[in-house]
Amino acid sequence: MILLDYPYVSDFLKDTIVQNQFPVIATSEAIAIMEDRPANWISEQKAVAQIRQNPLLHLYTNSENSIAWIKQHLSDTSLPEKIETFKNKFRFRQLIQEAYPDYFFSAAQLSDLRKMDVSAFKFPFIIKPAIGFFSIAVHKVDKVEDWPEIVSKIEEQIKKTSNLYPQEVVSDTEFIIESYIKGEEYAFDCYFNEKGEPTILNVLHHVFMSEADVSDRVYTSSKAIIERLSPAIMEFLHLVGKKIDLRNFPLHIEIRETAPGKIIPIEVNPMRFGGWCTTADLTWFTYGINSYEYFFKSQKPDWEKVFKGRENKKYSLILLDNQSDVPQESIAYFNFDTLAKDFENPLHVRKVNMDKFGVFGFLFTETSEGNERELDEILHSDLKKYMVLK
């Protein structure tokens, strides 16, 4: 069954739910989100009873916001504990510590950051909410002199986002300080089936402008990326599966490749794929894989078939966020038509309410090898050329 919540549910996910008649838990949020679509509704009481009766029941959430419902209604099941193990980055580091004995991490409270003496820490390091989402309040600290300014930025960012996301999504108190992992960053969607066997649904390269960049502007998938990293990812998933019993359980995971074929996890997001229906929808627009159906039906991608005709293509998810000095109140609208013309083959344009969510939208696109310039340009763009001012 599916547990829907805000901030966003794509039309593709809604259509998938209706076409497959996947049971949807009839929360007030889900009813409003699905509008008049003919969903296969199941009452909250009945859903809770079924999950308690059958712990292996498939349950998918589109949003971190759903964690609060699970904690409230399923506190006597194993789900809240598993979610907390993954969502709390400090606890997750403890879970896998023996596999990465040289990796430094420590917990800290927001109220203690200003008075902390970080001079003895190994630089650079990363500080971020122990429970976090969407790169909110994530910072790389290069030297001790930067600490006061970064703490000020964290305090300001947490203040701005505290009303957007619940405590279960972004913690405004506890932070984790951990080693800066050198290497390229990747994200992937996967799930564990009823037998506890993992399946990879997609792997994307998270491209940054520089080492100091922590934004989410560009994620790119390709045949080469998936084939090269799948063995290391499967080894890591088997490690996690030995530590915690995961069955019929979806995950969105971020990693860094520290050396060829060697990866270290950054964070694990339970019960869902990429936020805002991004990475799961991307697999459909690019590879013809409906990740939601694959999870509920325990299907595995036939990658040889999927990659046929796509060997020399790159598929990207582009976050259209305002990184310019133009204040939101000065922008009349974002010109998506102009944006689409700057790409070889835009597959899907997703518009969202900038005033409400803080981003203009997302672009799913196909790029031929040799034409990566379009991806590099959008990565470094402040997007001013697409803003129409008032």
Coordinates of C-alpha atoms in Angstrom, one line a residue:
M1 CA 0.0 0.0 0.0
I2 CA 1.0 3.6 -0.4
L3 CA 1.2 6.4 2.1
L4 CA 1.0 9.8 0.4
D5 CA 1.9 13.1 1.9
Y6 CA 3.1 16.6 1.0
P7 CA 5.0 18.5 -0.2
Y8 CA 4.7 16.9 -3.7
V9 CA 3.3 14.0 -5.5
S10 CA 3.8 13.8 -9.3
D11 CA 1.1 13.1 -11.8
F12 CA 3.1 10.0 -12.9
L13 CA 3.0 8.5 -9.4
K14 CA -0.8 9.3 -9.2
D15 CA -1.4 7.7 -12.6
T16 CA 0.6 4.7 -11.6
I17 CA -1.4 4.3 -8.4
V18 CA -4.7 4.5 -10.3
Q19 CA -3.6 2.2 -13.2
N20 CA -2.4 -0.5 -10.7
Q21 CA -5.1 0.2 -8.1
F22 CA -2.4 0.1 -5.4
P23 CA -4.1 0.6 -2.1
V24 CA -3.7 4.1 -0.8
I25 CA -4.1 4.9 2.9
A26 CA -7.0 7.3 3.2
T27 CA -5.3 10.1 5.3
S28 CA -6.7 13.6 4.8
E29 CA -3.5 14.5 3.0
A30 CA -3.7 11.6 0.6
I31 CA -7.4 12.3 -0.2
A32 CA -6.5 16.0 -1.0
I33 CA -3.5 15.0 -3.1
M34 CA -5.3 12.4 -5.2
E35 CA -8.2 14.9 -5.8
D36 CA -10.9 13.1 -7.8
R37 CA -8.8 10.3 -9.1
P38 CA -10.4 6.8 -8.6
A39 CA -8.0 5.5 -6.0
N40 CA -8.2 2.2 -4.2
W41 CA -8.7 3.7 -0.8
I42 CA -8.0 1.8 2.5
S43 CA -8.9 3.3 5.8
E44 CA -6.2 4.2 8.3
Q45 CA -7.5 1.8 10.8
K46 CA -7.6 -1.1 8.3
A47 CA -4.2 -0.2 6.9
V48 CA -2.7 -0.3 10.4
A49 CA -4.4 -3.7 11.1
Q50 CA -3.1 -5.2 7.9
I51 CA 0.5 -4.0 8.5
R52 CA 0.5 -5.4 12.0
Q53 CA -0.9 -8.7 10.8
N54 CA 1.5 -8.9 7.9
P55 CA 4.9 -7.2 8.6
L56 CA 6.1 -8.0 5.1
L57 CA 3.3 -6.0 3.5
H58 CA 4.7 -3.7 0.8
L59 CA 4.6 -0.1 2.1
Y60 CA 5.8 2.9 0.1
T61 CA 5.9 6.5 1.1
N62 CA 6.6 9.3 -1.3
S63 CA 7.6 11.8 1.3
E64 CA 9.7 12.2 4.5
N65 CA 6.6 13.8 6.0
S66 CA 5.0 10.3 6.2
I67 CA 7.4 9.3 8.9
A68 CA 5.3 11.1 11.5
W69 CA 2.2 9.0 10.6
I70 CA 4.2 5.7 10.8
K71 CA 5.6 6.6 14.2
Q72 CA 2.1 7.5 15.5
H73 CA 0.2 4.6 14.1
L74 CA 2.8 1.8 13.9
S75 CA 4.8 2.3 17.0
D76 CA 4.4 -1.3 18.0
T77 CA 5.9 -2.6 14.7
S78 CA 9.6 -2.7 13.6
L79 CA 9.2 0.1 11.1
P80 CA 9.8 3.2 13.3
E81 CA 13.0 1.7 14.7
K82 CA 14.3 0.8 11.2
I83 CA 13.4 4.3 9.9
E84 CA 15.2 6.0 12.9
T85 CA 18.3 3.9 12.3
F86 CA 18.6 5.2 8.8
K87 CA 17.2 8.8 9.3
N88 CA 19.5 9.5 12.2
K89 CA 22.9 9.8 10.5
F90 CA 24.7 9.3 13.7
R91 CA 22.9 6.0 14.5
F92 CA 23.5 4.8 11.0
R93 CA 27.3 5.5 11.3
Q94 CA 27.3 3.5 14.5
L95 CA 25.5 0.6 12.6
I96 CA 28.2 0.3 9.9
Q97 CA 31.2 1.5 11.9
E98 CA 33.0 -1.8 11.9
A99 CA 33.1 -1.8 8.1
Y100 CA 34.6 1.7 8.1
P101 CA 36.8 1.8 11.2
D102 CA 38.8 4.9 10.2
Y103 CA 35.8 7.1 9.5
F104 CA 35.4 10.0 12.0
F105 CA 32.0 11.1 13.2
S106 CA 30.6 12.9 16.2
A107 CA 27.2 14.2 17.4
A108 CA 26.5 17.8 18.4
Q109 CA 23.6 20.0 19.5
L110 CA 22.7 23.1 17.6
S111 CA 22.8 25.1 20.8
D112 CA 26.4 24.0 21.4
L113 CA 27.9 24.8 18.0
R114 CA 28.9 28.4 18.8
K115 CA 30.9 27.4 21.8
M116 CA 32.5 24.3 20.3
D117 CA 36.3 24.2 19.9
V118 CA 36.8 22.5 16.5
S119 CA 40.5 23.4 16.2
A120 CA 41.6 19.8 17.0
F121 CA 39.3 18.4 14.3
K122 CA 40.8 17.1 11.0
F123 CA 39.9 19.5 8.2
P124 CA 38.0 19.6 6.0
F125 CA 34.9 18.1 7.7
I126 CA 31.2 18.1 7.0
I127 CA 28.5 19.3 9.4
K128 CA 24.8 18.6 8.8
P129 CA 21.6 17.9 10.6
A130 CA 21.6 14.4 12.1
I131 CA 18.1 14.1 10.5
G132 CA 18.1 16.1 7.3
F133 CA 16.7 16.5 3.8
F134 CA 17.4 18.3 0.5
S135 CA 21.0 19.5 1.5
I136 CA 19.4 21.8 4.1
A137 CA 22.1 23.2 6.5
V138 CA 24.9 21.0 5.0
H139 CA 28.3 22.7 5.1
K140 CA 31.9 21.8 4.4
V141 CA 34.3 23.4 6.9
D142 CA 37.8 23.9 5.4
K143 CA 39.5 25.7 8.3
V144 CA 38.9 26.7 11.9
E145 CA 38.5 30.4 10.9
D146 CA 35.4 29.5 8.9
W147 CA 33.5 28.0 11.8
P148 CA 31.7 31.1 13.3
E149 CA 30.4 32.1 9.9
I150 CA 29.2 28.6 9.0
V151 CA 27.4 28.3 12.4
S152 CA 25.6 31.6 11.6
K153 CA 24.5 30.2 8.2
I154 CA 23.3 27.0 9.8
E155 CA 21.2 28.9 12.4
E156 CA 19.7 31.1 9.7
Q157 CA 18.9 28.1 7.4
I158 CA 17.3 26.1 10.1
K159 CA 15.2 29.0 11.1
K160 CA 13.9 29.4 7.5
T161 CA 13.1 25.7 7.0
S162 CA 11.7 24.9 10.4
N163 CA 8.2 25.7 9.2
L164 CA 8.5 23.8 5.9
Y165 CA 9.3 20.3 7.2
P166 CA 8.4 18.4 10.4
Q167 CA 10.9 17.4 13.0
E168 CA 11.0 13.9 11.6
V169 CA 12.3 15.3 8.3
V170 CA 14.8 17.9 9.4
S171 CA 16.2 18.1 12.9
D172 CA 16.7 21.6 14.2
T173 CA 18.6 20.5 17.2
E174 CA 21.0 17.5 16.6
F175 CA 23.9 17.7 14.1
I176 CA 26.5 15.3 13.0
I177 CA 30.1 16.3 12.3
E178 CA 31.9 13.8 10.1
S179 CA 34.9 13.2 7.9
Y180 CA 34.8 14.9 4.5
I181 CA 34.8 12.0 2.0
K182 CA 36.8 12.7 -1.1
G183 CA 35.5 11.3 -4.3
E184 CA 32.6 11.5 -6.7
E185 CA 29.1 11.4 -5.2
Y186 CA 26.4 9.2 -6.4
A187 CA 22.8 8.4 -5.5
F188 CA 20.7 5.3 -6.1
D189 CA 17.3 3.8 -5.6
C190 CA 16.9 0.2 -4.5
Y191 CA 14.7 -2.1 -2.6
F192 CA 14.9 -5.3 -0.6
N193 CA 12.4 -8.0 -1.6
E194 CA 10.5 -10.4 0.5
K195 CA 13.5 -12.7 0.9
G196 CA 15.8 -9.8 1.9
E197 CA 17.5 -9.7 -1.5
P198 CA 18.5 -6.2 -2.8
T199 CA 17.6 -4.8 -6.3
I200 CA 19.1 -1.7 -7.8
L201 CA 16.7 0.5 -9.8
N202 CA 19.0 3.3 -10.9
V203 CA 22.3 5.0 -10.1
L204 CA 23.0 8.7 -10.7
H205 CA 26.2 10.8 -10.5
H206 CA 25.7 13.8 -8.3
V207 CA 27.7 16.5 -10.1
F208 CA 29.1 19.4 -8.2
M209 CA 30.7 22.7 -9.3
S210 CA 33.5 22.4 -6.9
E211 CA 34.5 20.7 -3.6
A212 CA 32.7 23.5 -1.7
D213 CA 29.5 22.9 -3.6
V214 CA 26.7 21.0 -1.7
S215 CA 23.8 21.9 -4.0
D216 CA 21.5 19.4 -5.7
R217 CA 21.6 21.0 -9.2
V218 CA 22.5 18.0 -11.5
Y219 CA 22.2 14.2 -11.2
T220 CA 23.2 12.1 -14.2
S221 CA 22.6 8.4 -15.0
S222 CA 24.0 6.3 -17.8
K223 CA 24.8 2.7 -18.8
A224 CA 28.5 3.3 -17.9
I225 CA 27.6 4.6 -14.4
I226 CA 25.2 1.8 -13.5
E227 CA 27.4 -1.0 -14.8
R228 CA 30.5 0.3 -13.1
L229 CA 29.1 0.9 -9.6
S230 CA 26.5 -1.9 -9.3
P231 CA 29.0 -4.5 -7.9
A232 CA 30.2 -2.2 -5.1
I233 CA 26.7 -1.1 -4.4
M234 CA 25.4 -4.7 -4.1
E235 CA 28.3 -5.5 -1.7
F236 CA 27.3 -2.6 0.5
L237 CA 23.6 -3.5 0.4
H238 CA 24.4 -7.1 1.5
L239 CA 26.4 -5.6 4.4
V240 CA 23.4 -3.5 5.4
G241 CA 21.1 -6.5 5.0
K242 CA 23.2 -8.4 7.5
K243 CA 23.0 -5.6 10.0
I244 CA 19.3 -5.0 9.9
D245 CA 16.4 -7.1 8.6
L246 CA 15.0 -5.4 5.5
R247 CA 12.3 -7.1 3.5
N248 CA 9.9 -5.4 1.0
F249 CA 11.7 -2.2 1.9
P250 CA 12.6 0.7 -0.5
L251 CA 15.6 3.0 0.0
H252 CA 17.2 6.0 -1.6
I253 CA 20.9 6.1 -0.8
E254 CA 23.8 8.5 -1.3
I255 CA 27.4 7.4 -1.5
R256 CA 30.9 8.6 -2.5
E257 CA 33.3 6.6 -4.6
T258 CA 36.7 7.0 -2.8
A259 CA 38.6 4.8 -5.2
P260 CA 37.6 2.8 -8.3
G261 CA 35.0 0.3 -7.0
K262 CA 35.3 1.5 -3.4
I263 CA 32.3 3.4 -1.9
I264 CA 31.3 4.9 1.5
P265 CA 27.7 5.7 2.2
I266 CA 26.7 9.3 3.0
E267 CA 23.1 8.8 4.0
V268 CA 20.3 6.3 3.6
N269 CA 16.7 7.5 3.2
P270 CA 14.1 4.8 4.1
M271 CA 10.7 3.9 2.8
R272 CA 11.0 5.8 -0.4
F273 CA 13.0 6.6 -3.5
G274 CA 14.4 10.1 -4.4
G275 CA 12.4 13.0 -2.9
W276 CA 9.8 14.9 -4.8
C277 CA 9.1 11.9 -7.1
T278 CA 12.3 12.7 -8.9
T279 CA 14.7 9.7 -9.3
A280 CA 11.8 7.1 -9.5
D281 CA 10.0 9.1 -12.2
L282 CA 13.3 9.6 -14.0
T283 CA 13.7 5.9 -14.5
W284 CA 10.4 5.9 -16.4
F285 CA 11.1 8.9 -18.6
T286 CA 14.6 7.6 -19.5
Y287 CA 14.7 3.8 -19.2
G288 CA 11.0 2.8 -19.3
I289 CA 11.3 1.4 -15.8
N290 CA 8.4 2.2 -13.5
S291 CA 10.2 2.0 -10.2
Y292 CA 7.0 2.0 -8.2
E293 CA 5.7 -1.0 -10.0
Y294 CA 9.0 -2.8 -9.8
F295 CA 9.0 -2.4 -6.0
F296 CA 5.4 -3.6 -5.5
K297 CA 5.8 -6.5 -8.0
S298 CA 9.3 -7.4 -6.9
Q299 CA 10.6 -7.0 -10.5
K300 CA 14.3 -6.6 -11.5
P301 CA 15.4 -4.5 -14.5
D302 CA 16.7 -6.4 -17.5
W303 CA 19.6 -4.0 -17.9
E304 CA 20.9 -5.5 -21.1
K305 CA 17.5 -4.9 -22.7
V306 CA 17.2 -1.5 -21.0
F307 CA 20.5 -0.2 -22.3
K308 CA 19.9 -1.3 -25.9
G309 CA 19.9 1.9 -28.0
R310 CA 20.9 4.0 -24.9
E311 CA 24.6 3.1 -24.8
N312 CA 25.8 6.6 -25.6
K313 CA 23.2 8.6 -23.8
K314 CA 23.2 10.4 -20.4
Y315 CA 20.0 11.1 -18.5
S316 CA 19.9 13.9 -16.0
L317 CA 17.7 15.2 -13.3
I318 CA 18.2 19.0 -12.9
L319 CA 17.0 20.9 -9.9
L320 CA 16.0 24.5 -10.8
D321 CA 16.7 26.4 -7.6
N322 CA 17.4 30.1 -7.2
Q323 CA 21.2 30.5 -6.6
S324 CA 21.2 34.1 -7.8
D325 CA 21.1 37.4 -5.9
V326 CA 17.6 38.0 -7.2
P327 CA 15.1 38.0 -4.4
Q328 CA 12.0 35.8 -5.0
E329 CA 9.6 38.7 -4.6
S330 CA 11.2 40.4 -7.6
I331 CA 10.6 37.4 -10.0
A332 CA 7.3 37.4 -12.0
Y333 CA 7.8 33.9 -13.4
F334 CA 10.3 31.4 -14.6
N335 CA 10.5 30.9 -18.4
F336 CA 10.5 27.1 -18.8
D337 CA 10.2 27.4 -22.6
T338 CA 13.5 29.3 -22.9
L339 CA 15.1 26.7 -20.6
A340 CA 13.9 23.7 -22.7
K341 CA 15.4 25.3 -25.8
D342 CA 18.9 25.1 -24.2
F343 CA 18.8 21.3 -24.1
E344 CA 19.2 18.7 -26.8
N345 CA 16.3 16.5 -25.7
P346 CA 14.2 17.6 -22.7
L347 CA 12.1 14.7 -21.7
H348 CA 9.9 16.3 -19.0
V349 CA 9.5 19.7 -17.4
R350 CA 8.1 19.8 -13.9
K351 CA 6.9 23.1 -12.6
V352 CA 6.4 23.8 -8.9
N353 CA 5.3 26.8 -6.8
M354 CA 8.5 28.7 -6.1
D355 CA 6.9 30.8 -3.4
K356 CA 5.7 27.7 -1.5
F357 CA 8.6 25.3 -2.0
G358 CA 11.7 27.4 -2.7
V359 CA 12.5 26.0 -6.1
F360 CA 11.2 26.7 -9.6
G361 CA 10.9 23.1 -10.7
F362 CA 12.8 20.2 -12.2
L363 CA 14.0 19.2 -15.7
F364 CA 14.5 15.6 -16.9
T365 CA 16.7 15.5 -20.0
E366 CA 18.6 13.2 -22.4
T367 CA 22.1 14.2 -23.5
S368 CA 24.3 12.6 -26.1
E369 CA 27.9 11.8 -25.2
G370 CA 30.0 14.6 -26.5
N371 CA 27.3 17.2 -25.8
E372 CA 27.9 17.4 -22.0
R373 CA 28.4 21.2 -22.4
E374 CA 24.7 21.7 -21.8
L375 CA 24.9 20.0 -18.5
D376 CA 28.0 21.9 -17.4
E377 CA 26.3 25.2 -18.3
I378 CA 23.2 24.6 -16.3
L379 CA 25.4 23.3 -13.4
H380 CA 27.1 26.7 -13.2
S381 CA 24.1 28.9 -14.1
D382 CA 22.5 31.2 -11.6
L383 CA 19.3 30.8 -13.8
K384 CA 18.9 34.6 -14.2
K385 CA 18.5 34.2 -17.9
Y386 CA 15.3 32.3 -17.3
M387 CA 13.8 34.7 -14.7
V388 CA 11.3 37.3 -15.9
L389 CA 11.3 40.1 -13.4
K390 CA 8.4 42.1 -12.3

